[in-house]
XYZ file of C-alpha atoms in Angstrom:
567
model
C 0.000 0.000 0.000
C 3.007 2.852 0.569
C 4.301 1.755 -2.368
C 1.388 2.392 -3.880
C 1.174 5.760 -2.846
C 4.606 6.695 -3.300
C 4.341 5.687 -6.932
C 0.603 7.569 -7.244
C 1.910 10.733 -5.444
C 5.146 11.130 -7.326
C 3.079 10.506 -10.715
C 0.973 13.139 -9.744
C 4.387 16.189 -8.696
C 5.533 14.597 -12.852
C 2.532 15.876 -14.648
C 2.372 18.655 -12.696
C 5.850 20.031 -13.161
C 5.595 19.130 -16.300
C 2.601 21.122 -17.311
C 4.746 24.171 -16.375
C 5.665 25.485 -19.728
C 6.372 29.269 -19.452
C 10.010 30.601 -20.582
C 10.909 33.612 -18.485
C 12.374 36.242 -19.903
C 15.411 38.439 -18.827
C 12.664 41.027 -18.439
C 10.369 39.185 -16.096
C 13.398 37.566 -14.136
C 14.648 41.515 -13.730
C 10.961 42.676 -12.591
C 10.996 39.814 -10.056
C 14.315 40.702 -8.645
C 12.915 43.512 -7.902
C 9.962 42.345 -6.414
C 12.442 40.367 -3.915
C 14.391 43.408 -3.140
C 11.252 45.085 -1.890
C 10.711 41.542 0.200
C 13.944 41.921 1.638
C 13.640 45.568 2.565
C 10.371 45.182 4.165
C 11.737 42.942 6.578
C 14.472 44.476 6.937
C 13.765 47.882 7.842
C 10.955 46.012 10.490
C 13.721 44.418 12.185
C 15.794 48.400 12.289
C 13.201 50.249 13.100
C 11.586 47.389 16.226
C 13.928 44.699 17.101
C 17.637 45.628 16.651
C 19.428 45.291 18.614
C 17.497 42.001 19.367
C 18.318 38.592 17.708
C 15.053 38.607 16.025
C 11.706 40.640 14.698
C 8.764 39.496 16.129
C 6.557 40.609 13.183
C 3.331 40.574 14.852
C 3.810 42.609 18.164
C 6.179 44.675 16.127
C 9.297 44.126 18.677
C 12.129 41.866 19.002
C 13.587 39.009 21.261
C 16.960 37.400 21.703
C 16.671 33.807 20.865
C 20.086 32.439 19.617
C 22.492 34.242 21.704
C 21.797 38.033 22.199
C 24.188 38.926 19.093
C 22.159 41.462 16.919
C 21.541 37.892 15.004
C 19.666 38.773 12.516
C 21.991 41.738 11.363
C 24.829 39.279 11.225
C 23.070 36.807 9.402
C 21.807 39.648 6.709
C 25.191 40.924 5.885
C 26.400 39.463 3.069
C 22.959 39.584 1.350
C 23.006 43.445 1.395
C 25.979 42.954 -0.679
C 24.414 40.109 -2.916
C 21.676 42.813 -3.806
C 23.822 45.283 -4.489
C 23.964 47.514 -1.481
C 27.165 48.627 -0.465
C 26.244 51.515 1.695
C 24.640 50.206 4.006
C 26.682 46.899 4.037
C 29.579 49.570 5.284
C 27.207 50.881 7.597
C 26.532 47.731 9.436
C 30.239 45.831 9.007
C 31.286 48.994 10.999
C 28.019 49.284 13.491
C 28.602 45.327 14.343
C 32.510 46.146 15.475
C 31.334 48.890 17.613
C 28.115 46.829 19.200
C 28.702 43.328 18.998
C 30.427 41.658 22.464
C 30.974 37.508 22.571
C 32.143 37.887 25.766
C 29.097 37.839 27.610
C 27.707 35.357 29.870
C 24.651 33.810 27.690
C 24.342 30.025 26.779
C 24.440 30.052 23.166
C 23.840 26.576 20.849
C 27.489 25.693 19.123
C 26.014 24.649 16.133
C 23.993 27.675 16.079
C 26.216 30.138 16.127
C 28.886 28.626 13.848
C 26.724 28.567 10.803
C 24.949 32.197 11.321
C 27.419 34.091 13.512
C 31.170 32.578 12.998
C 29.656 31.679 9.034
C 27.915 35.400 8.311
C 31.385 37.114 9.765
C 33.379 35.219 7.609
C 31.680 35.745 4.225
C 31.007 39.257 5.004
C 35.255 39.478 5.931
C 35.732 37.725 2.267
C 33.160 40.553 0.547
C 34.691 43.429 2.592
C 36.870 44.298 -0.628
C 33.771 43.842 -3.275
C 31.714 45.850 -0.879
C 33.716 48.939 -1.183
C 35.640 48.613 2.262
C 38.556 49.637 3.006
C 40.683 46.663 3.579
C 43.851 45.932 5.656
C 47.130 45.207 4.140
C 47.625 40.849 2.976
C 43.998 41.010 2.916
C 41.671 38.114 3.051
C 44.703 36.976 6.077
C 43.453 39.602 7.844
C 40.742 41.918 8.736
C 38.469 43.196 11.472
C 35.524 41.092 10.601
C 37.515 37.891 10.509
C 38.987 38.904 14.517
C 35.386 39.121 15.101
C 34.977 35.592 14.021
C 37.669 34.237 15.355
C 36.703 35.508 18.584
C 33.117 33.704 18.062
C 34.527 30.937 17.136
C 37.250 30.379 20.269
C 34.108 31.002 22.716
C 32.930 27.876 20.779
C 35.807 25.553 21.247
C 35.236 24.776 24.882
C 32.714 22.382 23.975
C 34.932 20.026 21.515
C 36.817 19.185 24.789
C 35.303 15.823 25.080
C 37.136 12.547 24.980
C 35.482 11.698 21.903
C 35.960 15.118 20.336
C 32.252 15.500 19.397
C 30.996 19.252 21.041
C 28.545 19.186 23.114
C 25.643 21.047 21.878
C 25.827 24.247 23.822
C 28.074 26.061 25.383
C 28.212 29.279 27.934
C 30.150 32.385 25.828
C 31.636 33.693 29.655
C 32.058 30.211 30.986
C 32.395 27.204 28.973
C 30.269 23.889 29.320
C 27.988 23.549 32.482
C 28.913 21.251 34.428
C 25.190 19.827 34.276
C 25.040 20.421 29.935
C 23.584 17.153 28.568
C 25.741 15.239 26.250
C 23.525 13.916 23.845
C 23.684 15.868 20.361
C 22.124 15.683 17.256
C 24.531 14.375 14.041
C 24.372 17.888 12.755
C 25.908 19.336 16.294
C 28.886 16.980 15.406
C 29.317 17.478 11.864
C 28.642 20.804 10.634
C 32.299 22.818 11.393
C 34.504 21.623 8.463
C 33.519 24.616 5.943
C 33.658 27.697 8.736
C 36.668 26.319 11.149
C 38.392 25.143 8.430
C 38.332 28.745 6.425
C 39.240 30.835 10.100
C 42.154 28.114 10.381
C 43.296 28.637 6.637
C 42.758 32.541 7.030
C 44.275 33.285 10.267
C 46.883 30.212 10.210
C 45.248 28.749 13.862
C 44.930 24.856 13.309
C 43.540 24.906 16.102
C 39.672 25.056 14.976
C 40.545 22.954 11.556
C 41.899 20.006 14.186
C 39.204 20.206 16.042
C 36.285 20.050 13.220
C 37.966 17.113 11.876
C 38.525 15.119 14.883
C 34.632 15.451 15.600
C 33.978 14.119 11.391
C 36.352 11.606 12.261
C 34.885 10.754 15.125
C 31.633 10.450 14.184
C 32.268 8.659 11.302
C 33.879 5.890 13.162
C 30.118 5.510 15.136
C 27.878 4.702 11.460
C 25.873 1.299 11.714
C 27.217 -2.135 10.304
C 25.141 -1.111 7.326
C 26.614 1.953 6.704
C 24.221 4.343 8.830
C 24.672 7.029 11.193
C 21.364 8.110 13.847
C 20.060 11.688 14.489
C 21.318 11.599 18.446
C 24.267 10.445 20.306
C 25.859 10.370 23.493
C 28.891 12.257 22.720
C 30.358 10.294 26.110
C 29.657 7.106 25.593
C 29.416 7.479 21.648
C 26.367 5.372 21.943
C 23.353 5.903 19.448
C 20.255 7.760 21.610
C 18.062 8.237 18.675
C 18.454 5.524 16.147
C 16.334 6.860 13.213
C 18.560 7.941 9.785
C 17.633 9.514 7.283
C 18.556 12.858 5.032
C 16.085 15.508 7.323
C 16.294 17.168 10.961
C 19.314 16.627 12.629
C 21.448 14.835 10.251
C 21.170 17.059 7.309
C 24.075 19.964 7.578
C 26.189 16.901 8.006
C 26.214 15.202 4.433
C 25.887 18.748 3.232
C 29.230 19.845 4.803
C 30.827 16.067 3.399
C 30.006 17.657 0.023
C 30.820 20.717 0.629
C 34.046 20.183 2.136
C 35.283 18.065 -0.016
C 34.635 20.692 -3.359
C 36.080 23.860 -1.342
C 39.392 21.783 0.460
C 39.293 19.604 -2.640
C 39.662 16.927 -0.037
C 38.947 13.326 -1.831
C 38.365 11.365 1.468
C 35.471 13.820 2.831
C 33.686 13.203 -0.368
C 34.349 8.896 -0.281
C 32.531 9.320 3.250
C 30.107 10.913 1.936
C 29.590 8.009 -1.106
C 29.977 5.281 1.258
C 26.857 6.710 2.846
C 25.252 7.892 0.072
C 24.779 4.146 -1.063
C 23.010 3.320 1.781
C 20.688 5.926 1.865
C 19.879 4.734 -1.616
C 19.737 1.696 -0.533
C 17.746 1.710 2.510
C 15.783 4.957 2.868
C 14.740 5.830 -0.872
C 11.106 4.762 -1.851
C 10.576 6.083 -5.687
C 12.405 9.230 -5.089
C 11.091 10.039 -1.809
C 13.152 10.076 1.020
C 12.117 7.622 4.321
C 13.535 7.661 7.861
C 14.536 3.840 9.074
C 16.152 2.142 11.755
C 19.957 2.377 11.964
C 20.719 -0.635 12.475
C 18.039 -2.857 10.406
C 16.925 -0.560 7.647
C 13.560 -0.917 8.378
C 10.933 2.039 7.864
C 10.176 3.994 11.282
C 8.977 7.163 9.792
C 7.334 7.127 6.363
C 7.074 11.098 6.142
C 8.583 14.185 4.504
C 10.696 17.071 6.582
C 11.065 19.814 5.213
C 14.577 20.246 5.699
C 15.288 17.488 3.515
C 14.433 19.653 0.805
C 18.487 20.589 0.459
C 18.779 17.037 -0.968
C 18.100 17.801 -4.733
C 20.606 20.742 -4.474
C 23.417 18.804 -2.820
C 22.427 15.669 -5.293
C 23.130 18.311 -8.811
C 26.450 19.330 -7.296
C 27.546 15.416 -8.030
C 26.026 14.935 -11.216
C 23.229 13.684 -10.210
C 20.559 15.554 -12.151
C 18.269 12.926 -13.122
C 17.707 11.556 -9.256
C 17.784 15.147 -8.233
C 14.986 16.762 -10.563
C 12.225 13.564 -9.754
C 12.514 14.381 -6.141
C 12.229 18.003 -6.644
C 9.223 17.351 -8.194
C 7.677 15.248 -5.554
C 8.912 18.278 -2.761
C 7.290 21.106 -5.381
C 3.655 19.318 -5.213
C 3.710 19.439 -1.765
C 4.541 23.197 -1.688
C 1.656 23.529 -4.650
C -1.031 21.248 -1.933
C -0.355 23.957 0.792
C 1.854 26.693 -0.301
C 4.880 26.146 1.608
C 6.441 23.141 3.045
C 5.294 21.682 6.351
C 7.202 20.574 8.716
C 6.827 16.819 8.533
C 4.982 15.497 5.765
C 3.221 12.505 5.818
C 3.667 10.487 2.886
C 1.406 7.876 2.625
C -1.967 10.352 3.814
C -0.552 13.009 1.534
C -0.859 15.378 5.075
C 0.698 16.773 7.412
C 1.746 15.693 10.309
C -0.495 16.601 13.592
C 1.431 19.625 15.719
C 3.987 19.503 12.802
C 2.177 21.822 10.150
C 4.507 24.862 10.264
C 6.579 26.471 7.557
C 9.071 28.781 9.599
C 9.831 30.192 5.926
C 12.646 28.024 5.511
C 14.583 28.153 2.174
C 15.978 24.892 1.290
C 13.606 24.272 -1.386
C 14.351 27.295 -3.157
C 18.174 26.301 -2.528
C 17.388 23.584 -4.370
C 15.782 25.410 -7.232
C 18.612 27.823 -7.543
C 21.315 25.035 -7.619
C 19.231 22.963 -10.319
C 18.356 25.705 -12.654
C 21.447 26.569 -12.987
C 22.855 22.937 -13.553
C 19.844 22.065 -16.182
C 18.402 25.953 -17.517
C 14.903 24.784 -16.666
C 12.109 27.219 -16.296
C 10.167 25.037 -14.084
C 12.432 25.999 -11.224
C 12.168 29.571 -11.790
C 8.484 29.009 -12.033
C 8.837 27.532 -8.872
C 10.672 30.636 -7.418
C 7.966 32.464 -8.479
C 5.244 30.283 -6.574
C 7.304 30.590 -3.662
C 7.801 34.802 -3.625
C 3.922 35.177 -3.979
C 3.297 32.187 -1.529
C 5.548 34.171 0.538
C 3.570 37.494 0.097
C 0.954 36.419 -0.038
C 0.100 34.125 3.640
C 2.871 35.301 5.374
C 3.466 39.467 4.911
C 2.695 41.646 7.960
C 2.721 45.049 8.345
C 6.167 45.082 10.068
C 7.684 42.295 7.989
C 7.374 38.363 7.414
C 5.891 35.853 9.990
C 6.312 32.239 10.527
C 3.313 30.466 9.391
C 1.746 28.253 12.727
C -0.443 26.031 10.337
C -0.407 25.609 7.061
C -4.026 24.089 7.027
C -5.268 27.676 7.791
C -2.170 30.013 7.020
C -2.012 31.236 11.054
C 0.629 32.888 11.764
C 3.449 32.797 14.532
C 4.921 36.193 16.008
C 8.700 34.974 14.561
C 10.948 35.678 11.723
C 13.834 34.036 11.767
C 16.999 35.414 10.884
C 17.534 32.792 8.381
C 14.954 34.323 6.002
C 17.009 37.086 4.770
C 19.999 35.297 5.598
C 19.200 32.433 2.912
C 15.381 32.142 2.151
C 15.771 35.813 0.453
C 19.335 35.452 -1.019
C 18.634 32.039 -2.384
C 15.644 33.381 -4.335
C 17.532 36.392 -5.873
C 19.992 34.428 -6.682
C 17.247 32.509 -8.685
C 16.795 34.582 -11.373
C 20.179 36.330 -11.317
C 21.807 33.774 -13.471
C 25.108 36.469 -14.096
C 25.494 37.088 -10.515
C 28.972 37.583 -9.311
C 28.427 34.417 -7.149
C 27.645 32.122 -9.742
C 30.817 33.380 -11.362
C 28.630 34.624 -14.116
C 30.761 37.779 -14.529
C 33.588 38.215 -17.656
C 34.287 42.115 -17.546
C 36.293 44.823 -15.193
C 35.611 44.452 -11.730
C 34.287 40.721 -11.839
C 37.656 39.250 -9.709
C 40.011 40.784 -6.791
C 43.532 41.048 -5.947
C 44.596 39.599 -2.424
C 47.510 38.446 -0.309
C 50.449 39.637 0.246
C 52.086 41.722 -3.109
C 48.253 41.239 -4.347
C 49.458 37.406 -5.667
C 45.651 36.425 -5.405
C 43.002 35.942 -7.485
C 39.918 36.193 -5.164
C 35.974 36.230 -6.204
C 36.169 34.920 -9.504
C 33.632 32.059 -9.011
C 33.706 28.832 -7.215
C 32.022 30.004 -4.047
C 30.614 27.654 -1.240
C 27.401 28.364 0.612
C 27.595 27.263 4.322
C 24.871 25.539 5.559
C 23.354 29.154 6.227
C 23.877 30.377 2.887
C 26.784 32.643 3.559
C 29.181 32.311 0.725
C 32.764 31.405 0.974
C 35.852 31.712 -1.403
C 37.783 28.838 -1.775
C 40.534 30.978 -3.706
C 41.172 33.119 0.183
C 41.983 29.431 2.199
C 44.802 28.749 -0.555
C 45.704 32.482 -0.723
C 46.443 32.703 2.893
C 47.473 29.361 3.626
C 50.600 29.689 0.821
C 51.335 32.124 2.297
C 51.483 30.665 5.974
C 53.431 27.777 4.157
C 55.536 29.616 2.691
C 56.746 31.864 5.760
C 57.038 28.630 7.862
C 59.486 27.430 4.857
C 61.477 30.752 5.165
C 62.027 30.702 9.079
C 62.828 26.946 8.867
C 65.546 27.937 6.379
C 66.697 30.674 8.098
C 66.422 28.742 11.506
C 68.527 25.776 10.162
C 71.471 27.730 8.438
C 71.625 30.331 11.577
C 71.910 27.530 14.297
C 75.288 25.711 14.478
C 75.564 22.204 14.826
C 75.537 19.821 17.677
C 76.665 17.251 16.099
C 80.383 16.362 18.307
C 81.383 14.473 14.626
C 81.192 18.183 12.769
C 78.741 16.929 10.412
C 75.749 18.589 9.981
C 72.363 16.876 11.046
C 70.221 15.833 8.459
C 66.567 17.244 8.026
C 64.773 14.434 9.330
C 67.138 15.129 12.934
C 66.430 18.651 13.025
C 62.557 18.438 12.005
C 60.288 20.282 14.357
C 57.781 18.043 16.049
C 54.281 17.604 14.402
C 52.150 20.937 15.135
C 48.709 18.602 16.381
C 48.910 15.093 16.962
C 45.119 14.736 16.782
C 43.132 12.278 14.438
C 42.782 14.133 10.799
C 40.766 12.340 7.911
C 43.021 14.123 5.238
C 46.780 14.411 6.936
C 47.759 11.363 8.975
C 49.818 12.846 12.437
C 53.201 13.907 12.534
C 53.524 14.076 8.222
C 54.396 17.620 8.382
C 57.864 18.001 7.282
C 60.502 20.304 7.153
C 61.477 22.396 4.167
C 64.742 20.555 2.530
C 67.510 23.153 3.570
C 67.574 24.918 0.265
C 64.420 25.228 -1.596
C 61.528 27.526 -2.603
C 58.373 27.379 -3.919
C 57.653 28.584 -7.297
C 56.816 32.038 -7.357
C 56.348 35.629 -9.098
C 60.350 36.911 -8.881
C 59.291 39.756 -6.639
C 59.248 37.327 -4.355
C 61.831 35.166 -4.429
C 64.835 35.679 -1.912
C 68.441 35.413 -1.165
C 69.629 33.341 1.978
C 73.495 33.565 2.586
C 74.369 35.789 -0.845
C 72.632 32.574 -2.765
C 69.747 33.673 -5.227
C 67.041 30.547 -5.300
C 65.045 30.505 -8.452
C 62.096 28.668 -8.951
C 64.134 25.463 -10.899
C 66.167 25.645 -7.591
């Protein structure tokens, strides 16, 4: 009987995406950009003028409320998307007001996972757009900037909690403080596994390890804890490493985890992040895919224990078309895009088999991972259904969910009540993800070719920075893969200099008069800590005379010798 209705619902999302015929043109997609800008404006000016400095706009009472950590969230969160619609002014104005007003060291207990992908995340991408945006940057810029001290600083409050045996964080963590003493150590999979892209990029700007080591212990870590059949569970004892909820799937909990797999792997080009991420993508096909719809089961057996829909899972089809996998990825989009036709907007939990939702799960918080989707699939495959879709989704939007002093949650979808909440993420991603719909030339798609469309960075200006390639964090805030390799050269390539330097300036010990070799006089490993990509202790030193290749202006001479790059 479910397989029934799996086959008779997803027949029914075909024909009805593929009635959708209408070819937008580049004057309609314009006209709706606009119409998005006005969205965006709306809410934001509601959270100005009655929240900040509050986390978050409470759009039907017209006043605000701290909810994720008492940071001015939502003007952290909304950053970078000033800049994605072309508003530099007031992207200066805020980069500088958030400096001035923003304080991590404050004693609030704030969720880690939280606050890595919308504080430490939004600081970062707004410190890699700082140049773009018309800021005045500092000198070996992306290494260094105010906005990237700010999220270091957010991020060290944060590391307190990956001090665990197993190295998995607990899930919150006191900014003043540290861990409570009484904090609970069961996590969701997400709390474990969503730090590669963010710690990874402060380690690779700033030169710190120290938050790359620690992101990949937890990955490696939680790895090591997947089922005999391949699957991981959506709680765990981070103590005990023990398996509290045992239900997998692709939805709450686990989600930001296969994401970041993916995600990782593209930006650190990092080939064993994305074989995890294969090894359980085959047994999510495998064991939780019914006809393109996505199932929860038991860990262990495989077995369905929830036959419903989240809505979070809507990410899937995106994350699928960044593989290659278009033709998976477009049939399950279609089954997610007539449930947002049913009830204009995605509930909560879905339940498959009633074609329902789910009782005291019938909310759509305006999330945006549908409209991810869209964005990442249109521009894989150039079909209109997905802008068509976009377009569903703005008017949806305006339509059941617009207040006077911005956007509210909707409480029911059944009967489009509303909740007094906007959360931050809507202009953080649900916003930015639909511009970036139907701007198909947007500097972030790397569809730009003139003047203007890539930036000099590093030390000497060596860099190429913005000219495509960037990564969306979990959060939607864009990173540029071409500022971790930028800054870590150049870390590498200091390190090389004072190991040089160090080695011909220190006499030897040796009571023979012969010199030591390298491997005698090699500095110890920086981190001995489990890594998935370098094994412990394979750092080496620089041979005694050697240099990377580089522009001549800045090569060097050690002891009168000249070293070229054949050297």
């Amino acid at each position: 009987m479910l397989l029934w209705t799996l086959l008779s619902v997803s027949l029914c999302a075909s024909l009805c995406c593929d009635a959708v015929g209408h070819q937008f043109t580049g004057e309609e997609m314009a006209g709706i950009r606009q119409r998005i800008k006005s969205m965006f404006y709306h809410a934001y000016n509601s959270y100005l003028d009655n929240a900040f400095p509050y986390d978050e706009l409470r759009p039907l009472t017209c006043d605000g409320q701290d909810t994720w950590g008492s940071f001015s969230l939502t003007l952290i969160d909304a950053l970078d998307t000033l800049l994605v619609l072309g508003n530099q002014t007031e992207f200066q104005r805020v980069a500088s007001l958030l400096q001035d007003t923003v304080d991590f060291d404050i004693d609030v207990n704030a969720s880690v996972f939280e606050t890595n992908i919308r504080v430490v995340g939004g600081l970062l991408s707004a410190h890699l757009l700082s140049s773009r945006a018309g800021l005045e940057v500092e000198p070996g810029w992306p290494c260094s900037g105010p906005l990237l001290r700010m999220a270091q600083d957010a991020a060290r409050k944060l590391l307190p909690a990956f001090q665990t045996p197993s190295g998995m964080p607990y899930g919150t963590v006191n900014l003043l403080y540290g861990v409570s003493p009484t904090e609970t150590p069961v996590t969701c999979t997400a709390g474990v596994g969503t730090f590669i892209l963010e710690f990874t990029t402060l380690s690779r700007l700033t030169g710190d390890q120290v938050f790359e080591n620690v992101a990949r212990r937890a990955l490696q870590a939680l790895w090591n804890t997947r089922s005999d059949i391949g699957l991981v569970g959506n709680h765990i004892n981070i103590q005990s490493q023990k398996w509290v909820a045992q239900d997998a799937g692709i939805g709450a909990g686990v989600d930001s985890y296969f994401e970041y797999l993916v995600k990782g792997a593209i930006m650190l080009q990092d080939e064993e992040l994305l074989n995890m991420f294969h090894d359980y993508d085959r047994a999510i096909q495998n064991y939780t895919r019914f006809d393109d719809w996505y199932l929860w089961v038991q860990m262990h057996k495989g077995t369905v224990t929830m036959p419903v829909f989240q809505s979070l899972e809507a990410f899937w089809p995106g994350l699928q078309s960044l593989l290659g996998n278009l033709d998976s990825a477009q049939r399950t989009f279609q089954n997610y895009y007539s449930v947002w036709r049913q009830l204009g907007g995605l509930p909560e939990f879905y339940s498959i088999p009633q074609g329902y939702t789910v009782d005291k799960r019938e909310g759509y918080p305006l999330r945006p991972e549908l409209i991810e989707s869209a964005m990442y699939l249109f521009r894989a495959t150039g079909d209109h259904t997905y802008l068509q879709f976009g377009l569903d989704a703005l008017e949806s939007i305006e339509r059941i969910s617009k207040t006077p002093c911005g956007y509210a949650s909707v409480k029911d979808l059944r009967d489009h009540m509303l909740d007094n909440r906007m959360e931050s993420f809507f202009l953080a991603e649900t916003v930015k993800y639909l511009f970036l719909l139907f701007d198909p030339a947007h500097f972030l798609h790397g569809g730009g070719e003139g003047e203007g469309d890539w930036e000099e960075g590093g030390e000497g200006g060596q860099c190429v920075l913005g000219a495509g390639g960037f990564i969306f964090n979990t959060e939607a805030h864009p990173l540029d893969p071409a500022a971790l390799y930028c800054c870590s050269r150049h870390a590498h390539e200091r390190q090389e200099l004072r190991d040089i330097l160090l080695n011909l300036s220190q006499p030897s010990e040796n009571t023979g008069g012969q010199s030591q070799s390298p491997e005698q006089t090699e500095s110890p490993p920086l981190d001995q800590s489990e890594s998935i990509a370098l094994k412990p202790g394979e750092r080496k030193a620089a041979p005694l005379l050697s240099c990377p290749v580089q522009p001549f202006s800045a090569r060097f001479a050690v002891l009168g010798q000249v070293f070229s790059d054949k050297t």
